[in-house]
């Protein structure tokens, strides 16, 4: 047996622990800034609240959904849109740290290169959870309920957060690729609008024109919205839960790899 094998395994294990420890330190650094800027949470929750009120009370009377109220149909789509838009903070935050030279200082320290990106994505996931809690309170005020029970409701919420975390890695790559915070903000949001609106989030896809309907039905955002909606409402989600998990896993693996490579390339 190769005597170096146990040492290699120990080094690999230590490397993972090292990266996670450094990532936790980085996440804590970002989260400490949240209490000092509570307006960030307020404004990040304000837009989805406006969407709920507008669609529920302005358009809701004109939209009929067979088998459920429009509030029960709408709110999971708003939840999905909220956590997806929340992932944009990752790209903006990374671009800001790079523009201020903070990332260069981190590169000079003996920390895991992956920890910088992991810490940012972890902290933004926590911030997304806080925003989601605010949105949940508003949702109950407009007659949304966990009709499928608490366990299925928690499963739907976890699915949405896993999906949003995967998109944080897309935003991380954007933040590493652009030259300014303004560019990261524009590049991070512009493609998410067609992704969320050409979907089943607000209306049924069979009401759309054929070209949009085709895109909406294969759109991963539609898949995760349908999965969470079924879990929240107590209906059969079919294969959408597994499809959502596969999308989340695939996006995370691909874009985390690309982001870490981009980060390392910029360090050289």
mmCIF file of N, CA, C and O in Angstrom, residues 87-143:
data_model
loop_
_atom_site.group_PDB
_atom_site.id
_atom_site.type_symbol
_atom_site.label_atom_id
_atom_site.label_comp_id
_atom_site.label_asym_id
_atom_site.label_seq_id
_atom_site.Cartn_x
_atom_site.Cartn_y
_atom_site.Cartn_z
ATOM 1 N N UNK A 87 -30.139 36.812 -4.998
ATOM 2 C CA UNK A 87 -28.818 36.287 -5.342
ATOM 3 C C UNK A 87 -27.941 37.335 -6.010
ATOM 4 O O UNK A 87 -26.715 37.202 -6.041
ATOM 5 N N UNK A 88 -28.552 38.400 -6.545
ATOM 6 C CA UNK A 88 -27.768 39.439 -7.222
ATOM 7 C C UNK A 88 -26.830 40.161 -6.263
ATOM 8 O O UNK A 88 -25.830 40.746 -6.693
ATOM 9 N N UNK A 89 -27.132 40.135 -4.960
ATOM 10 C CA UNK A 89 -26.249 40.781 -3.988
ATOM 11 C C UNK A 89 -24.854 40.162 -4.003
ATOM 12 O O UNK A 89 -23.873 40.832 -3.653
ATOM 13 N N UNK A 90 -24.770 38.896 -4.410
ATOM 14 C CA UNK A 90 -23.458 38.249 -4.450
ATOM 15 C C UNK A 90 -22.547 38.927 -5.455
ATOM 16 O O UNK A 90 -21.400 39.276 -5.153
ATOM 17 N N UNK A 91 -23.049 39.097 -6.672
ATOM 18 C CA UNK A 91 -22.234 39.737 -7.703
ATOM 19 C C UNK A 91 -21.877 41.169 -7.364
ATOM 20 O O UNK A 91 -20.731 41.601 -7.554
ATOM 21 N N UNK A 92 -22.852 41.913 -6.864
ATOM 22 C CA UNK A 92 -22.614 43.311 -6.504
ATOM 23 C C UNK A 92 -21.591 43.404 -5.368
ATOM 24 O O UNK A 92 -20.680 44.238 -5.390
ATOM 25 N N UNK A 93 -21.746 42.526 -4.363
ATOM 26 C CA UNK A 93 -20.823 42.550 -3.228
ATOM 27 C C UNK A 93 -19.399 42.206 -3.625
ATOM 28 O O UNK A 93 -18.441 42.844 -3.159
ATOM 29 N N UNK A 94 -19.245 41.207 -4.491
ATOM 30 C CA UNK A 94 -17.902 40.830 -4.943
ATOM 31 C C UNK A 94 -17.279 41.952 -5.763
ATOM 32 O O UNK A 94 -16.101 42.288 -5.598
ATOM 33 N N UNK A 95 -18.084 42.542 -6.655
ATOM 34 C CA UNK A 95 -17.567 43.650 -7.469
ATOM 35 C C UNK A 95 -17.149 44.827 -6.590
ATOM 36 O O UNK A 95 -16.128 45.484 -6.850
ATOM 37 N N UNK A 96 -17.919 45.100 -5.531
ATOM 38 C CA UNK A 96 -17.579 46.192 -4.619
ATOM 39 C C UNK A 96 -16.283 45.901 -3.874
ATOM 40 O O UNK A 96 -15.413 46.779 -3.748
ATOM 41 N N UNK A 97 -16.143 44.661 -3.372
ATOM 42 C CA UNK A 97 -14.910 44.300 -2.664
ATOM 43 C C UNK A 97 -13.698 44.386 -3.591
ATOM 44 O O UNK A 97 -12.612 44.808 -3.163
ATOM 45 N N UNK A 98 -13.881 44.010 -4.850
ATOM 46 C CA UNK A 98 -12.764 44.067 -5.794
ATOM 47 C C UNK A 98 -12.400 45.515 -6.115
ATOM 48 O O UNK A 98 -11.223 45.859 -6.204
ATOM 49 N N UNK A 99 -13.416 46.365 -6.287
ATOM 50 C CA UNK A 99 -13.141 47.761 -6.631
ATOM 51 C C UNK A 99 -12.444 48.501 -5.495
ATOM 52 O O UNK A 99 -11.689 49.440 -5.738
ATOM 53 N N UNK A 100 -12.686 48.074 -4.265
ATOM 54 C CA UNK A 100 -12.059 48.711 -3.101
ATOM 55 C C UNK A 100 -10.701 48.097 -2.752
ATOM 56 O O UNK A 100 -10.052 48.550 -1.811
ATOM 57 N N UNK A 101 -10.317 47.053 -3.472
ATOM 58 C CA UNK A 101 -9.037 46.415 -3.202
ATOM 59 C C UNK A 101 -9.066 45.428 -2.060
ATOM 60 O O UNK A 101 -8.021 44.882 -1.676
ATOM 61 N N UNK A 102 -10.269 45.162 -1.511
ATOM 62 C CA UNK A 102 -10.344 44.274 -0.366
ATOM 63 C C UNK A 102 -10.013 42.837 -0.759
ATOM 64 O O UNK A 102 -9.363 42.112 0.011
ATOM 65 N N UNK A 103 -10.447 42.425 -1.951
ATOM 66 C CA UNK A 103 -10.164 41.065 -2.401
ATOM 67 C C UNK A 103 -8.664 40.864 -2.570
ATOM 68 O O UNK A 103 -8.124 39.798 -2.257
ATOM 69 N N UNK A 104 -7.964 41.892 -3.043
ATOM 70 C CA UNK A 104 -6.506 41.785 -3.187
ATOM 71 C C UNK A 104 -5.843 41.572 -1.831
ATOM 72 O O UNK A 104 -4.864 40.814 -1.721
ATOM 73 N N UNK A 105 -6.361 42.213 -0.807
ATOM 74 C CA UNK A 105 -5.798 42.018 0.546
ATOM 75 C C UNK A 105 -6.058 40.590 1.029
ATOM 76 O O UNK A 105 -5.206 39.991 1.688
ATOM 77 N N UNK A 106 -7.249 40.062 0.704
ATOM 78 C CA UNK A 106 -7.548 38.687 1.106
ATOM 79 C C UNK A 106 -6.635 37.698 0.396
ATOM 80 O O UNK A 106 -6.223 36.692 0.985
ATOM 81 N N UNK A 107 -6.322 37.994 -0.863
ATOM 82 C CA UNK A 107 -5.445 37.089 -1.618
ATOM 83 C C UNK A 107 -4.051 37.009 -1.010
ATOM 84 O O UNK A 107 -3.348 36.015 -1.177
ATOM 85 N N UNK A 108 -3.641 38.059 -0.303
ATOM 86 C CA UNK A 108 -2.311 38.078 0.303
ATOM 87 C C UNK A 108 -2.264 37.313 1.625
ATOM 88 O O UNK A 108 -1.180 37.107 2.176
ATOM 89 N N UNK A 109 -3.438 36.912 2.128
ATOM 90 C CA UNK A 109 -3.495 36.203 3.403
ATOM 91 C C UNK A 109 -3.453 34.683 3.187
ATOM 92 O O UNK A 109 -3.838 34.189 2.127
ATOM 93 N N UNK A 110 -3.013 33.931 4.199
ATOM 94 C CA UNK A 110 -2.971 32.464 4.078
ATOM 95 C C UNK A 110 -4.346 31.833 4.314
ATOM 96 O O UNK A 110 -4.569 31.104 5.285
ATOM 97 N N UNK A 111 -5.294 32.151 3.433
ATOM 98 C CA UNK A 111 -6.631 31.569 3.537
ATOM 99 C C UNK A 111 -6.941 30.816 2.259
ATOM 100 O O UNK A 111 -6.311 31.031 1.212
ATOM 101 N N UNK A 112 -7.915 29.929 2.334
ATOM 102 C CA UNK A 112 -8.325 29.164 1.161
ATOM 103 C C UNK A 112 -8.899 30.110 0.115
ATOM 104 O O UNK A 112 -9.752 30.948 0.428
ATOM 105 N N UNK A 113 -8.474 30.004 -1.148
ATOM 106 C CA UNK A 113 -9.019 30.874 -2.196
ATOM 107 C C UNK A 113 -10.531 30.725 -2.348
ATOM 108 O O UNK A 113 -11.225 31.697 -2.632
ATOM 109 N N UNK A 114 -11.038 29.500 -2.150
ATOM 110 C CA UNK A 114 -12.472 29.272 -2.297
ATOM 111 C C UNK A 114 -13.270 29.924 -1.184
ATOM 112 O O UNK A 114 -14.470 30.194 -1.347
ATOM 113 N N UNK A 115 -12.628 30.214 -0.040
ATOM 114 C CA UNK A 115 -13.346 30.745 1.121
ATOM 115 C C UNK A 115 -13.926 32.122 0.857
ATOM 116 O O UNK A 115 -14.982 32.466 1.387
ATOM 117 N N UNK A 116 -13.262 32.917 0.031
ATOM 118 C CA UNK A 116 -13.760 34.263 -0.269
ATOM 119 C C UNK A 116 -15.125 34.171 -0.938
ATOM 120 O O UNK A 116 -16.065 34.896 -0.580
ATOM 121 N N UNK A 117 -15.243 33.272 -1.898
ATOM 122 C CA UNK A 117 -16.505 33.122 -2.629
ATOM 123 C C UNK A 117 -17.535 32.355 -1.804
ATOM 124 O O UNK A 117 -18.720 32.700 -1.809
ATOM 125 N N UNK A 118 -17.091 31.331 -1.092
ATOM 126 C CA UNK A 118 -18.021 30.579 -0.244
ATOM 127 C C UNK A 118 -18.593 31.470 0.849
ATOM 128 O O UNK A 118 -19.803 31.430 1.129
ATOM 129 N N UNK A 119 -17.758 32.286 1.468
ATOM 130 C CA UNK A 119 -18.228 33.170 2.525
ATOM 131 C C UNK A 119 -19.259 34.150 2.017
ATOM 132 O O UNK A 119 -20.271 34.409 2.679
ATOM 133 N N UNK A 120 -19.017 34.701 0.828
ATOM 134 C CA UNK A 120 -19.970 35.638 0.248
ATOM 135 C C UNK A 120 -21.296 34.954 -0.072
ATOM 136 O O UNK A 120 -22.366 35.479 0.244
ATOM 137 N N UNK A 121 -21.249 33.781 -0.686
ATOM 138 C CA UNK A 121 -22.499 33.103 -1.040
ATOM 139 C C UNK A 121 -23.250 32.634 0.199
ATOM 140 O O UNK A 121 -24.484 32.687 0.236
ATOM 141 N N UNK A 122 -22.532 32.179 1.234
ATOM 142 C CA UNK A 122 -23.184 31.764 2.476
ATOM 143 C C UNK A 122 -23.894 32.944 3.143
ATOM 144 O O UNK A 122 -25.031 32.825 3.597
ATOM 145 N N UNK A 123 -23.203 34.080 3.215
ATOM 146 C CA UNK A 123 -23.796 35.238 3.882
ATOM 147 C C UNK A 123 -25.015 35.750 3.119
ATOM 148 O O UNK A 123 -26.014 36.158 3.728
ATOM 149 N N UNK A 124 -24.957 35.708 1.799
ATOM 150 C CA UNK A 124 -26.098 36.161 1.011
ATOM 151 C C UNK A 124 -27.268 35.187 1.115
ATOM 152 O O UNK A 124 -28.433 35.592 1.017
ATOM 153 N N UNK A 125 -26.979 33.921 1.331
ATOM 154 C CA UNK A 125 -28.047 32.954 1.577
ATOM 155 C C UNK A 125 -28.766 33.280 2.883
ATOM 156 O O UNK A 125 -30.004 33.246 2.951
ATOM 157 N N UNK A 126 -28.005 33.614 3.920
ATOM 158 C CA UNK A 126 -28.614 33.995 5.200
ATOM 159 C C UNK A 126 -29.461 35.251 5.032
ATOM 160 O O UNK A 126 -30.572 35.350 5.558
ATOM 161 N N UNK A 127 -28.955 36.219 4.284
ATOM 162 C CA UNK A 127 -29.722 37.444 4.052
ATOM 163 C C UNK A 127 -30.995 37.142 3.264
ATOM 164 O O UNK A 127 -32.046 37.732 3.518
ATOM 165 N N UNK A 128 -30.915 36.201 2.334
ATOM 166 C CA UNK A 128 -32.099 35.784 1.586
ATOM 167 C C UNK A 128 -33.137 35.164 2.518
ATOM 168 O O UNK A 128 -34.345 35.357 2.342
ATOM 169 N N UNK A 129 -32.675 34.405 3.502
ATOM 170 C CA UNK A 129 -33.594 33.785 4.461
ATOM 171 C C UNK A 129 -34.311 34.867 5.273
ATOM 172 O O UNK A 129 -35.526 34.768 5.501
ATOM 173 N N UNK A 130 -33.582 35.886 5.690
ATOM 174 C CA UNK A 130 -34.198 36.972 6.457
ATOM 175 C C UNK A 130 -35.252 37.698 5.615
ATOM 176 O O UNK A 130 -36.343 38.020 6.105
ATOM 177 N N UNK A 131 -34.944 37.952 4.350
ATOM 178 C CA UNK A 131 -35.914 38.590 3.456
ATOM 179 C C UNK A 131 -37.127 37.701 3.265
ATOM 180 O O UNK A 131 -38.271 38.179 3.233
ATOM 181 N N UNK A 132 -36.895 36.403 3.146
ATOM 182 C CA UNK A 132 -37.990 35.462 2.955
ATOM 183 C C UNK A 132 -38.943 35.472 4.158
ATOM 184 O O UNK A 132 -40.163 35.395 3.983
ATOM 185 N N UNK A 133 -38.386 35.564 5.358
ATOM 186 C CA UNK A 133 -39.227 35.604 6.560
ATOM 187 C C UNK A 133 -40.157 36.819 6.520
ATOM 188 O O UNK A 133 -41.345 36.725 6.858
ATOM 189 N N UNK A 134 -39.621 37.956 6.095
ATOM 190 C CA UNK A 134 -40.457 39.153 5.963
ATOM 191 C C UNK A 134 -41.560 38.919 4.938
ATOM 192 O O UNK A 134 -42.736 39.252 5.157
ATOM 193 N N UNK A 135 -41.183 38.323 3.810
ATOM 194 C CA UNK A 135 -42.161 38.064 2.747
ATOM 195 C C UNK A 135 -43.232 37.080 3.192
ATOM 196 O O UNK A 135 -44.406 37.201 2.820
ATOM 197 N N UNK A 136 -42.856 36.123 4.017
ATOM 198 C CA UNK A 136 -43.815 35.134 4.487
ATOM 199 C C UNK A 136 -44.905 35.789 5.324
ATOM 200 O O UNK A 136 -46.090 35.447 5.204
ATOM 201 N N UNK A 137 -44.515 36.747 6.169
ATOM 202 C CA UNK A 137 -45.503 37.460 6.962
ATOM 203 C C UNK A 137 -46.488 38.210 6.086
ATOM 204 O O UNK A 137 -47.697 38.212 6.341
ATOM 205 N N UNK A 138 -45.987 38.862 5.026
ATOM 206 C CA UNK A 138 -46.859 39.575 4.091
ATOM 207 C C UNK A 138 -47.770 38.596 3.360
ATOM 208 O O UNK A 138 -48.957 38.866 3.136
ATOM 209 N N UNK A 139 -47.229 37.446 2.990
ATOM 210 C CA UNK A 139 -48.017 36.444 2.264
ATOM 211 C C UNK A 139 -49.214 35.974 3.083
ATOM 212 O O UNK A 139 -50.321 35.815 2.542
ATOM 213 N N UNK A 140 -49.019 35.771 4.370
ATOM 214 C CA UNK A 140 -50.138 35.336 5.217
ATOM 215 C C UNK A 140 -51.209 36.421 5.312
ATOM 216 O O UNK A 140 -52.399 36.118 5.469
ATOM 217 N N UNK A 141 -50.812 37.675 5.191
ATOM 218 C CA UNK A 141 -51.775 38.772 5.244
ATOM 219 C C UNK A 141 -52.673 38.812 4.006
ATOM 220 O O UNK A 141 -53.788 39.338 4.065
ATOM 221 N N UNK A 142 -52.191 38.273 2.889
ATOM 222 C CA UNK A 142 -52.997 38.267 1.662
ATOM 223 C C UNK A 142 -53.631 36.899 1.419
ATOM 224 O O UNK A 142 -53.948 36.529 0.295
ATOM 225 N N UNK A 143 -53.800 36.116 2.499
ATOM 226 C CA UNK A 143 -54.542 34.851 2.473
ATOM 227 C C UNK A 143 -53.771 33.665 1.896
ATOM 228 O O UNK A 143 -54.379 32.666 1.515
#
